[in-house]
């Protein structure tokens, strides 16, 4: 059935074909709900995105991020967030993966992790197929009807005990181009949230859970206020008690770190915790401070969680969350098992263990992994170091982080190997993303859009910054990048084979990577121009 034969709400256009299963998600009732939220809040979203651009201009002019004087009373107050539901009290290990991959959804729910974040954002290439199939997958997971049979005939189904489901909608900056409301693409944040909430809330409540969300890439408490107002309206529209929705905010932008108290306050009836989204945080640090004369980062591999500004950020998040009785979840272990190389595999596991031990000892209430094989390692660490469901009682009053510590520039070197890695990872990730894969294994790490963003952002800044020098004295230039790019593309072709290379989208990926890296003006997110290439 074509879309023009369906009955959509007035002013709504679905600019893509709908299979019978897609029509189960995009029902007239669901689209009416989406439309009501969009018409109520689209203008505020646009204003907040304009605020981001204005704030960037201020930073470029030398007005660096700092704690807000006008919200000091909130930071100094003794308020706490509303109680956290039982199935979100113990989050010692969380696993993530793209919502659009049905087998991965089943495996993640069965992994032994306490929580599975089904991702519509950075680990999910937002093709129309992935977006709506993702909604089908999470609906079937909530109803425990999800099944998958591999081409080899292997069957996948849910175990009796599964992880608590949390859904991550796309960030405020993204749109869903296939659905137009009053002639404009709908906010992808509202679209993803509204469809999941509309179709699944009642069933989740019946099962003793609720509609839980991860909220990405916020830059201010006003953006959190917008989410809270959407939650209030959504619950009212469906007759759901206020506070049923619970959100976990990813603190993954440098600006949000200065407003953690305020974000918690805005969402205090609807928030369960915060997560330290480390890779996006590094990207945000580069992006927001890119034009500062004293700010330049070394190779990505040298920007570890123990460099001063990253350590300050995570400790500040823990202290602030625990002060307000909210959970503080640690960051992603991107390592994946290394097949046919026991020594390299053990080295990867050791890195994960050390990372998780640091998090648990610092006071985090849980952590993220990208692969089911890493769940036991992370769980073992937290079982040993955190015998209780969480450690919110550890208030970390010994931590007092300053603005200067959050902005401190890390020391290190820029190397040819680091530049090559940025080029190769950037192109390989974008190529996979253009082919519909948002979680991509590259060099034994599970990469998502955030690491590709770091890669191209570093190349962009190294070219333009006077201190963008390799450790052997060479200046990083467009010419050098093009030379190394040709060499890295040859390596990729050798690795994947000529046929796969020719059938792939490496030419488009290379063009997009170089356009972003060489543009005079920094492009805020690679997924914005990249989205034009997706169906």
PDB file of N, CA, C and O in Angstrom, residues 458-521:
ATOM      1  N   UNK A 458      39.829  16.663  14.891  1.00  0.00           N
ATOM      2  CA  UNK A 458      41.259  16.840  15.134  1.00  0.00           C
ATOM      3  C   UNK A 458      42.000  17.216  13.854  1.00  0.00           C
ATOM      4  O   UNK A 458      42.859  18.097  13.867  1.00  0.00           O
ATOM      5  N   UNK A 459      41.671  16.555  12.763  1.00  0.00           N
ATOM      6  CA  UNK A 459      42.323  16.883  11.496  1.00  0.00           C
ATOM      7  C   UNK A 459      42.041  18.340  11.140  1.00  0.00           C
ATOM      8  O   UNK A 459      42.945  19.084  10.738  1.00  0.00           O
ATOM      9  N   UNK A 460      40.786  18.758  11.291  1.00  0.00           N
ATOM     10  CA  UNK A 460      40.418  20.144  10.987  1.00  0.00           C
ATOM     11  C   UNK A 460      41.244  21.117  11.828  1.00  0.00           C
ATOM     12  O   UNK A 460      41.799  22.087  11.295  1.00  0.00           O
ATOM     13  N   UNK A 461      41.337  20.849  13.141  1.00  0.00           N
ATOM     14  CA  UNK A 461      42.052  21.792  14.002  1.00  0.00           C
ATOM     15  C   UNK A 461      43.558  21.736  13.787  1.00  0.00           C
ATOM     16  O   UNK A 461      44.229  22.771  13.774  1.00  0.00           O
ATOM     17  N   UNK A 462      44.109  20.533  13.621  1.00  0.00           N
ATOM     18  CA  UNK A 462      45.555  20.428  13.427  1.00  0.00           C
ATOM     19  C   UNK A 462      46.013  21.187  12.187  1.00  0.00           C
ATOM     20  O   UNK A 462      47.103  21.761  12.165  1.00  0.00           O
ATOM     21  N   UNK A 463      45.196  21.195  11.142  1.00  0.00           N
ATOM     22  CA  UNK A 463      45.548  21.929   9.929  1.00  0.00           C
ATOM     23  C   UNK A 463      45.600  23.427  10.211  1.00  0.00           C
ATOM     24  O   UNK A 463      46.507  24.126   9.741  1.00  0.00           O
ATOM     25  N   UNK A 464      44.684  23.931  11.009  1.00  0.00           N
ATOM     26  CA  UNK A 464      44.526  25.378  11.180  1.00  0.00           C
ATOM     27  C   UNK A 464      45.306  25.960  12.358  1.00  0.00           C
ATOM     28  O   UNK A 464      45.596  27.152  12.375  1.00  0.00           O
ATOM     29  N   UNK A 465      45.626  25.133  13.327  1.00  0.00           N
ATOM     30  CA  UNK A 465      46.264  25.645  14.539  1.00  0.00           C
ATOM     31  C   UNK A 465      47.776  25.771  14.338  1.00  0.00           C
ATOM     32  O   UNK A 465      48.416  24.859  13.809  1.00  0.00           O
ATOM     33  N   UNK A 466      48.362  26.884  14.767  1.00  0.00           N
ATOM     34  CA  UNK A 466      49.831  27.034  14.621  1.00  0.00           C
ATOM     35  C   UNK A 466      50.615  25.921  15.315  1.00  0.00           C
ATOM     36  O   UNK A 466      51.728  25.595  14.902  1.00  0.00           O
ATOM     37  N   UNK A 467      50.019  25.333  16.369  1.00  0.00           N
ATOM     38  CA  UNK A 467      50.701  24.260  17.079  1.00  0.00           C
ATOM     39  C   UNK A 467      50.350  22.882  16.525  1.00  0.00           C
ATOM     40  O   UNK A 467      50.680  21.868  17.149  1.00  0.00           O
ATOM     41  N   UNK A 468      49.716  22.840  15.372  1.00  0.00           N
ATOM     42  CA  UNK A 468      49.372  21.568  14.750  1.00  0.00           C
ATOM     43  C   UNK A 468      50.579  20.961  14.052  1.00  0.00           C
ATOM     44  O   UNK A 468      50.617  20.836  12.815  1.00  0.00           O
ATOM     45  N   UNK A 469      51.550  20.578  14.859  1.00  0.00           N
ATOM     46  CA  UNK A 469      52.825  20.055  14.357  1.00  0.00           C
ATOM     47  C   UNK A 469      52.985  18.597  14.782  1.00  0.00           C
ATOM     48  O   UNK A 469      52.698  18.239  15.933  1.00  0.00           O
ATOM     49  N   UNK A 470      53.455  17.772  13.868  1.00  0.00           N
ATOM     50  CA  UNK A 470      53.808  16.410  14.244  1.00  0.00           C
ATOM     51  C   UNK A 470      55.041  16.427  15.141  1.00  0.00           C
ATOM     52  O   UNK A 470      55.797  17.410  15.175  1.00  0.00           O
ATOM     53  N   UNK A 471      55.235  15.335  15.858  1.00  0.00           N
ATOM     54  CA  UNK A 471      56.361  15.293  16.788  1.00  0.00           C
ATOM     55  C   UNK A 471      57.717  15.322  16.078  1.00  0.00           C
ATOM     56  O   UNK A 471      58.746  15.552  16.720  1.00  0.00           O
ATOM     57  N   UNK A 472      57.713  15.134  14.743  1.00  0.00           N
ATOM     58  CA  UNK A 472      58.976  15.249  13.998  1.00  0.00           C
ATOM     59  C   UNK A 472      59.150  16.639  13.391  1.00  0.00           C
ATOM     60  O   UNK A 472      60.089  16.880  12.613  1.00  0.00           O
ATOM     61  N   UNK A 473      58.243  17.576  13.739  1.00  0.00           N
ATOM     62  CA  UNK A 473      58.380  18.956  13.312  1.00  0.00           C
ATOM     63  C   UNK A 473      57.562  19.348  12.099  1.00  0.00           C
ATOM     64  O   UNK A 473      57.421  20.545  11.808  1.00  0.00           O
ATOM     65  N   UNK A 474      57.018  18.386  11.375  1.00  0.00           N
ATOM     66  CA  UNK A 474      56.230  18.713  10.191  1.00  0.00           C
ATOM     67  C   UNK A 474      54.891  19.343  10.579  1.00  0.00           C
ATOM     68  O   UNK A 474      54.255  18.916  11.536  1.00  0.00           O
ATOM     69  N   UNK A 475      54.469  20.341   9.809  1.00  0.00           N
ATOM     70  CA  UNK A 475      53.156  20.950  10.021  1.00  0.00           C
ATOM     71  C   UNK A 475      52.082  20.079   9.375  1.00  0.00           C
ATOM     72  O   UNK A 475      52.266  19.572   8.260  1.00  0.00           O
ATOM     73  N   UNK A 476      50.981  19.887  10.081  1.00  0.00           N
ATOM     74  CA  UNK A 476      49.847  19.200   9.486  1.00  0.00           C
ATOM     75  C   UNK A 476      49.178  20.153   8.500  1.00  0.00           C
ATOM     76  O   UNK A 476      48.740  21.239   8.887  1.00  0.00           O
ATOM     77  N   UNK A 477      49.145  19.766   7.248  1.00  0.00           N
ATOM     78  CA  UNK A 477      48.578  20.593   6.191  1.00  0.00           C
ATOM     79  C   UNK A 477      47.578  19.778   5.389  1.00  0.00           C
ATOM     80  O   UNK A 477      47.537  18.538   5.472  1.00  0.00           O
ATOM     81  N   UNK A 478      46.805  20.473   4.591  1.00  0.00           N
ATOM     82  CA  UNK A 478      45.872  19.782   3.701  1.00  0.00           C
ATOM     83  C   UNK A 478      46.629  18.864   2.749  1.00  0.00           C
ATOM     84  O   UNK A 478      46.198  17.739   2.467  1.00  0.00           O
ATOM     85  N   UNK A 479      47.773  19.328   2.275  1.00  0.00           N
ATOM     86  CA  UNK A 479      48.574  18.511   1.353  1.00  0.00           C
ATOM     87  C   UNK A 479      49.038  17.212   2.035  1.00  0.00           C
ATOM     88  O   UNK A 479      48.967  16.125   1.441  1.00  0.00           O
ATOM     89  N   UNK A 480      49.526  17.310   3.278  1.00  0.00           N
ATOM     90  CA  UNK A 480      49.978  16.116   3.990  1.00  0.00           C
ATOM     91  C   UNK A 480      48.804  15.167   4.235  1.00  0.00           C
ATOM     92  O   UNK A 480      48.936  13.943   4.080  1.00  0.00           O
ATOM     93  N   UNK A 481      47.673  15.719   4.612  1.00  0.00           N
ATOM     94  CA  UNK A 481      46.505  14.874   4.858  1.00  0.00           C
ATOM     95  C   UNK A 481      46.109  14.135   3.579  1.00  0.00           C
ATOM     96  O   UNK A 481      45.800  12.941   3.614  1.00  0.00           O
ATOM     97  N   UNK A 482      46.110  14.809   2.457  1.00  0.00           N
ATOM     98  CA  UNK A 482      45.752  14.153   1.194  1.00  0.00           C
ATOM     99  C   UNK A 482      46.744  13.039   0.849  1.00  0.00           C
ATOM    100  O   UNK A 482      46.357  11.971   0.357  1.00  0.00           O
ATOM    101  N   UNK A 483      48.016  13.284   1.116  1.00  0.00           N
ATOM    102  CA  UNK A 483      49.034  12.250   0.840  1.00  0.00           C
ATOM    103  C   UNK A 483      48.788  11.012   1.706  1.00  0.00           C
ATOM    104  O   UNK A 483      48.767   9.879   1.194  1.00  0.00           O
ATOM    105  N   UNK A 484      48.588  11.232   3.011  1.00  0.00           N
ATOM    106  CA  UNK A 484      48.361  10.103   3.918  1.00  0.00           C
ATOM    107  C   UNK A 484      47.017   9.434   3.635  1.00  0.00           C
ATOM    108  O   UNK A 484      46.886   8.213   3.788  1.00  0.00           O
ATOM    109  N   UNK A 485      46.039  10.213   3.217  1.00  0.00           N
ATOM    110  CA  UNK A 485      44.738   9.660   2.875  1.00  0.00           C
ATOM    111  C   UNK A 485      44.856   8.660   1.734  1.00  0.00           C
ATOM    112  O   UNK A 485      44.283   7.565   1.789  1.00  0.00           O
ATOM    113  N   UNK A 486      45.595   9.023   0.698  1.00  0.00           N
ATOM    114  CA  UNK A 486      45.788   8.096  -0.429  1.00  0.00           C
ATOM    115  C   UNK A 486      46.438   6.795   0.044  1.00  0.00           C
ATOM    116  O   UNK A 486      46.040   5.699  -0.377  1.00  0.00           O
ATOM    117  N   UNK A 487      47.404   6.919   0.939  1.00  0.00           N
ATOM    118  CA  UNK A 487      48.094   5.730   1.438  1.00  0.00           C
ATOM    119  C   UNK A 487      47.174   4.886   2.313  1.00  0.00           C
ATOM    120  O   UNK A 487      47.185   3.648   2.238  1.00  0.00           O
ATOM    121  N   UNK A 488      46.353   5.523   3.134  1.00  0.00           N
ATOM    122  CA  UNK A 488      45.428   4.776   4.004  1.00  0.00           C
ATOM    123  C   UNK A 488      44.326   4.120   3.188  1.00  0.00           C
ATOM    124  O   UNK A 488      43.885   3.003   3.513  1.00  0.00           O
ATOM    125  N   UNK A 489      43.859   4.774   2.129  1.00  0.00           N
ATOM    126  CA  UNK A 489      42.856   4.164   1.265  1.00  0.00           C
ATOM    127  C   UNK A 489      43.408   2.917   0.590  1.00  0.00           C
ATOM    128  O   UNK A 489      42.683   1.921   0.422  1.00  0.00           O
ATOM    129  N   UNK A 490      44.670   2.953   0.217  1.00  0.00           N
ATOM    130  CA  UNK A 490      45.292   1.768  -0.385  1.00  0.00           C
ATOM    131  C   UNK A 490      45.331   0.613   0.617  1.00  0.00           C
ATOM    132  O   UNK A 490      45.089  -0.550   0.253  1.00  0.00           O
ATOM    133  N   UNK A 491      45.624   0.928   1.871  1.00  0.00           N
ATOM    134  CA  UNK A 491      45.622  -0.110   2.908  1.00  0.00           C
ATOM    135  C   UNK A 491      44.217  -0.682   3.105  1.00  0.00           C
ATOM    136  O   UNK A 491      44.048  -1.896   3.268  1.00  0.00           O
ATOM    137  N   UNK A 492      43.219   0.189   3.126  1.00  0.00           N
ATOM    138  CA  UNK A 492      41.841  -0.270   3.286  1.00  0.00           C
ATOM    139  C   UNK A 492      41.454  -1.188   2.140  1.00  0.00           C
ATOM    140  O   UNK A 492      40.837  -2.249   2.340  1.00  0.00           O
ATOM    141  N   UNK A 493      41.822  -0.812   0.925  1.00  0.00           N
ATOM    142  CA  UNK A 493      41.499  -1.631  -0.249  1.00  0.00           C
ATOM    143  C   UNK A 493      42.154  -3.002  -0.137  1.00  0.00           C
ATOM    144  O   UNK A 493      41.539  -4.031  -0.446  1.00  0.00           O
ATOM    145  N   UNK A 494      43.396  -3.038   0.317  1.00  0.00           N
ATOM    146  CA  UNK A 494      44.081  -4.331   0.504  1.00  0.00           C
ATOM    147  C   UNK A 494      43.379  -5.173   1.564  1.00  0.00           C
ATOM    148  O   UNK A 494      43.298  -6.401   1.445  1.00  0.00           O
ATOM    149  N   UNK A 495      42.893  -4.526   2.604  1.00  0.00           N
ATOM    150  CA  UNK A 495      42.261  -5.250   3.713  1.00  0.00           C
ATOM    151  C   UNK A 495      40.893  -5.809   3.337  1.00  0.00           C
ATOM    152  O   UNK A 495      40.588  -6.974   3.601  1.00  0.00           O
ATOM    153  N   UNK A 496      40.056  -4.984   2.716  1.00  0.00           N
ATOM    154  CA  UNK A 496      38.686  -5.416   2.422  1.00  0.00           C
ATOM    155  C   UNK A 496      38.569  -6.137   1.094  1.00  0.00           C
ATOM    156  O   UNK A 496      37.578  -6.849   0.849  1.00  0.00           O
ATOM    157  N   UNK A 497      39.556  -5.991   0.224  1.00  0.00           N
ATOM    158  CA  UNK A 497      39.512  -6.617  -1.092  1.00  0.00           C
ATOM    159  C   UNK A 497      38.976  -5.660  -2.144  1.00  0.00           C
ATOM    160  O   UNK A 497      38.159  -4.773  -1.855  1.00  0.00           O
ATOM    161  N   UNK A 498      39.425  -5.846  -3.355  1.00  0.00           N
ATOM    162  CA  UNK A 498      39.068  -4.930  -4.445  1.00  0.00           C
ATOM    163  C   UNK A 498      37.567  -4.895  -4.694  1.00  0.00           C
ATOM    164  O   UNK A 498      36.971  -3.828  -4.882  1.00  0.00           O
ATOM    165  N   UNK A 499      36.924  -6.081  -4.670  1.00  0.00           N
ATOM    166  CA  UNK A 499      35.490  -6.147  -4.969  1.00  0.00           C
ATOM    167  C   UNK A 499      34.680  -5.377  -3.926  1.00  0.00           C
ATOM    168  O   UNK A 499      33.814  -4.566  -4.282  1.00  0.00           O
ATOM    169  N   UNK A 500      34.968  -5.625  -2.645  1.00  0.00           N
ATOM    170  CA  UNK A 500      34.241  -4.930  -1.573  1.00  0.00           C
ATOM    171  C   UNK A 500      34.502  -3.428  -1.641  1.00  0.00           C
ATOM    172  O   UNK A 500      33.588  -2.617  -1.433  1.00  0.00           O
ATOM    173  N   UNK A 501      35.723  -3.054  -1.941  1.00  0.00           N
ATOM    174  CA  UNK A 501      36.065  -1.636  -2.016  1.00  0.00           C
ATOM    175  C   UNK A 501      35.285  -0.948  -3.131  1.00  0.00           C
ATOM    176  O   UNK A 501      34.722   0.130  -2.937  1.00  0.00           O
ATOM    177  N   UNK A 502      35.229  -1.594  -4.292  1.00  0.00           N
ATOM    178  CA  UNK A 502      34.532  -0.994  -5.431  1.00  0.00           C
ATOM    179  C   UNK A 502      33.021  -0.953  -5.226  1.00  0.00           C
ATOM    180  O   UNK A 502      32.343  -0.035  -5.682  1.00  0.00           O
ATOM    181  N   UNK A 503      32.503  -1.950  -4.529  1.00  0.00           N
ATOM    182  CA  UNK A 503      31.060  -1.997  -4.277  1.00  0.00           C
ATOM    183  C   UNK A 503      30.654  -1.070  -3.127  1.00  0.00           C
ATOM    184  O   UNK A 503      29.477  -0.736  -2.989  1.00  0.00           O
ATOM    185  N   UNK A 504      31.619  -0.690  -2.320  1.00  0.00           N
ATOM    186  CA  UNK A 504      31.324   0.135  -1.158  1.00  0.00           C
ATOM    187  C   UNK A 504      31.150   1.601  -1.497  1.00  0.00           C
ATOM    188  O   UNK A 504      31.068   1.994  -2.667  1.00  0.00           O
ATOM    189  N   UNK A 505      31.111   2.416  -0.453  1.00  0.00           N
ATOM    190  CA  UNK A 505      30.891   3.844  -0.616  1.00  0.00           C
ATOM    191  C   UNK A 505      32.097   4.645  -0.151  1.00  0.00           C
ATOM    192  O   UNK A 505      31.976   5.713   0.457  1.00  0.00           O
ATOM    193  N   UNK A 506      33.275   4.104  -0.466  1.00  0.00           N
ATOM    194  CA  UNK A 506      34.508   4.748  -0.008  1.00  0.00           C
ATOM    195  C   UNK A 506      34.747   6.092  -0.687  1.00  0.00           C
ATOM    196  O   UNK A 506      35.294   7.018  -0.080  1.00  0.00           O
ATOM    197  N   UNK A 507      34.316   6.221  -1.932  1.00  0.00           N
ATOM    198  CA  UNK A 507      34.515   7.486  -2.629  1.00  0.00           C
ATOM    199  C   UNK A 507      33.688   8.593  -1.979  1.00  0.00           C
ATOM    200  O   UNK A 507      34.181   9.699  -1.721  1.00  0.00           O
ATOM    201  N   UNK A 508      32.429   8.286  -1.680  1.00  0.00           N
ATOM    202  CA  UNK A 508      31.569   9.275  -1.021  1.00  0.00           C
ATOM    203  C   UNK A 508      32.081   9.562   0.387  1.00  0.00           C
ATOM    204  O   UNK A 508      32.116  10.715   0.832  1.00  0.00           O
ATOM    205  N   UNK A 509      32.485   8.504   1.104  1.00  0.00           N
ATOM    206  CA  UNK A 509      32.995   8.681   2.466  1.00  0.00           C
ATOM    207  C   UNK A 509      34.241   9.558   2.475  1.00  0.00           C
ATOM    208  O   UNK A 509      34.395  10.430   3.339  1.00  0.00           O
ATOM    209  N   UNK A 510      35.131   9.318   1.521  1.00  0.00           N
ATOM    210  CA  UNK A 510      36.353  10.125   1.421  1.00  0.00           C
ATOM    211  C   UNK A 510      36.028  11.574   1.126  1.00  0.00           C
ATOM    212  O   UNK A 510      36.601  12.497   1.723  1.00  0.00           O
ATOM    213  N   UNK A 511      35.091  11.791   0.204  1.00  0.00           N
ATOM    214  CA  UNK A 511      34.684  13.153  -0.137  1.00  0.00           C
ATOM    215  C   UNK A 511      34.086  13.863   1.073  1.00  0.00           C
ATOM    216  O   UNK A 511      34.405  15.028   1.344  1.00  0.00           O
ATOM    217  N   UNK A 512      33.247  13.156   1.823  1.00  0.00           N
ATOM    218  CA  UNK A 512      32.632  13.763   3.002  1.00  0.00           C
ATOM    219  C   UNK A 512      33.681  14.067   4.065  1.00  0.00           C
ATOM    220  O   UNK A 512      33.681  15.152   4.668  1.00  0.00           O
ATOM    221  N   UNK A 513      34.600  13.131   4.294  1.00  0.00           N
ATOM    222  CA  UNK A 513      35.650  13.339   5.300  1.00  0.00           C
ATOM    223  C   UNK A 513      36.522  14.542   4.938  1.00  0.00           C
ATOM    224  O   UNK A 513      36.808  15.384   5.794  1.00  0.00           O
ATOM    225  N   UNK A 514      36.945  14.628   3.691  1.00  0.00           N
ATOM    226  CA  UNK A 514      37.823  15.738   3.296  1.00  0.00           C
ATOM    227  C   UNK A 514      37.061  17.067   3.286  1.00  0.00           C
ATOM    228  O   UNK A 514      37.618  18.096   3.682  1.00  0.00           O
ATOM    229  N   UNK A 515      35.807  17.045   2.867  1.00  0.00           N
ATOM    230  CA  UNK A 515      35.017  18.273   2.889  1.00  0.00           C
ATOM    231  C   UNK A 515      34.912  18.821   4.305  1.00  0.00           C
ATOM    232  O   UNK A 515      35.084  20.023   4.546  1.00  0.00           O
ATOM    233  N   UNK A 516      34.638  17.917   5.268  1.00  0.00           N
ATOM    234  CA  UNK A 516      34.525  18.330   6.666  1.00  0.00           C
ATOM    235  C   UNK A 516      35.865  18.805   7.217  1.00  0.00           C
ATOM    236  O   UNK A 516      35.933  19.769   7.984  1.00  0.00           O
ATOM    237  N   UNK A 517      36.928  18.121   6.841  1.00  0.00           N
ATOM    238  CA  UNK A 517      38.251  18.424   7.395  1.00  0.00           C
ATOM    239  C   UNK A 517      38.864  19.681   6.801  1.00  0.00           C
ATOM    240  O   UNK A 517      39.658  20.362   7.462  1.00  0.00           O
ATOM    241  N   UNK A 518      38.508  19.988   5.545  1.00  0.00           N
ATOM    242  CA  UNK A 518      39.147  21.113   4.859  1.00  0.00           C
ATOM    243  C   UNK A 518      38.271  22.357   4.780  1.00  0.00           C
ATOM    244  O   UNK A 518      38.724  23.399   4.326  1.00  0.00           O
ATOM    245  N   UNK A 519      37.016  22.272   5.215  1.00  0.00           N
ATOM    246  CA  UNK A 519      36.113  23.417   5.128  1.00  0.00           C
ATOM    247  C   UNK A 519      36.615  24.578   5.969  1.00  0.00           C
ATOM    248  O   UNK A 519      37.194  24.387   7.039  1.00  0.00           O
ATOM    249  N   UNK A 520      36.385  25.797   5.488  1.00  0.00           N
ATOM    250  CA  UNK A 520      36.802  26.974   6.245  1.00  0.00           C
ATOM    251  C   UNK A 520      36.060  27.057   7.578  1.00  0.00           C
ATOM    252  O   UNK A 520      36.664  27.354   8.611  1.00  0.00           O
ATOM    253  N   UNK A 521      34.769  26.801   7.539  1.00  0.00           N
ATOM    254  CA  UNK A 521      33.954  26.825   8.750  1.00  0.00           C
ATOM    255  C   UNK A 521      33.720  25.412   9.256  1.00  0.00           C
ATOM    256  O   UNK A 521      33.448  24.503   8.473  1.00  0.00           O
TER     257      UNK A 521
END
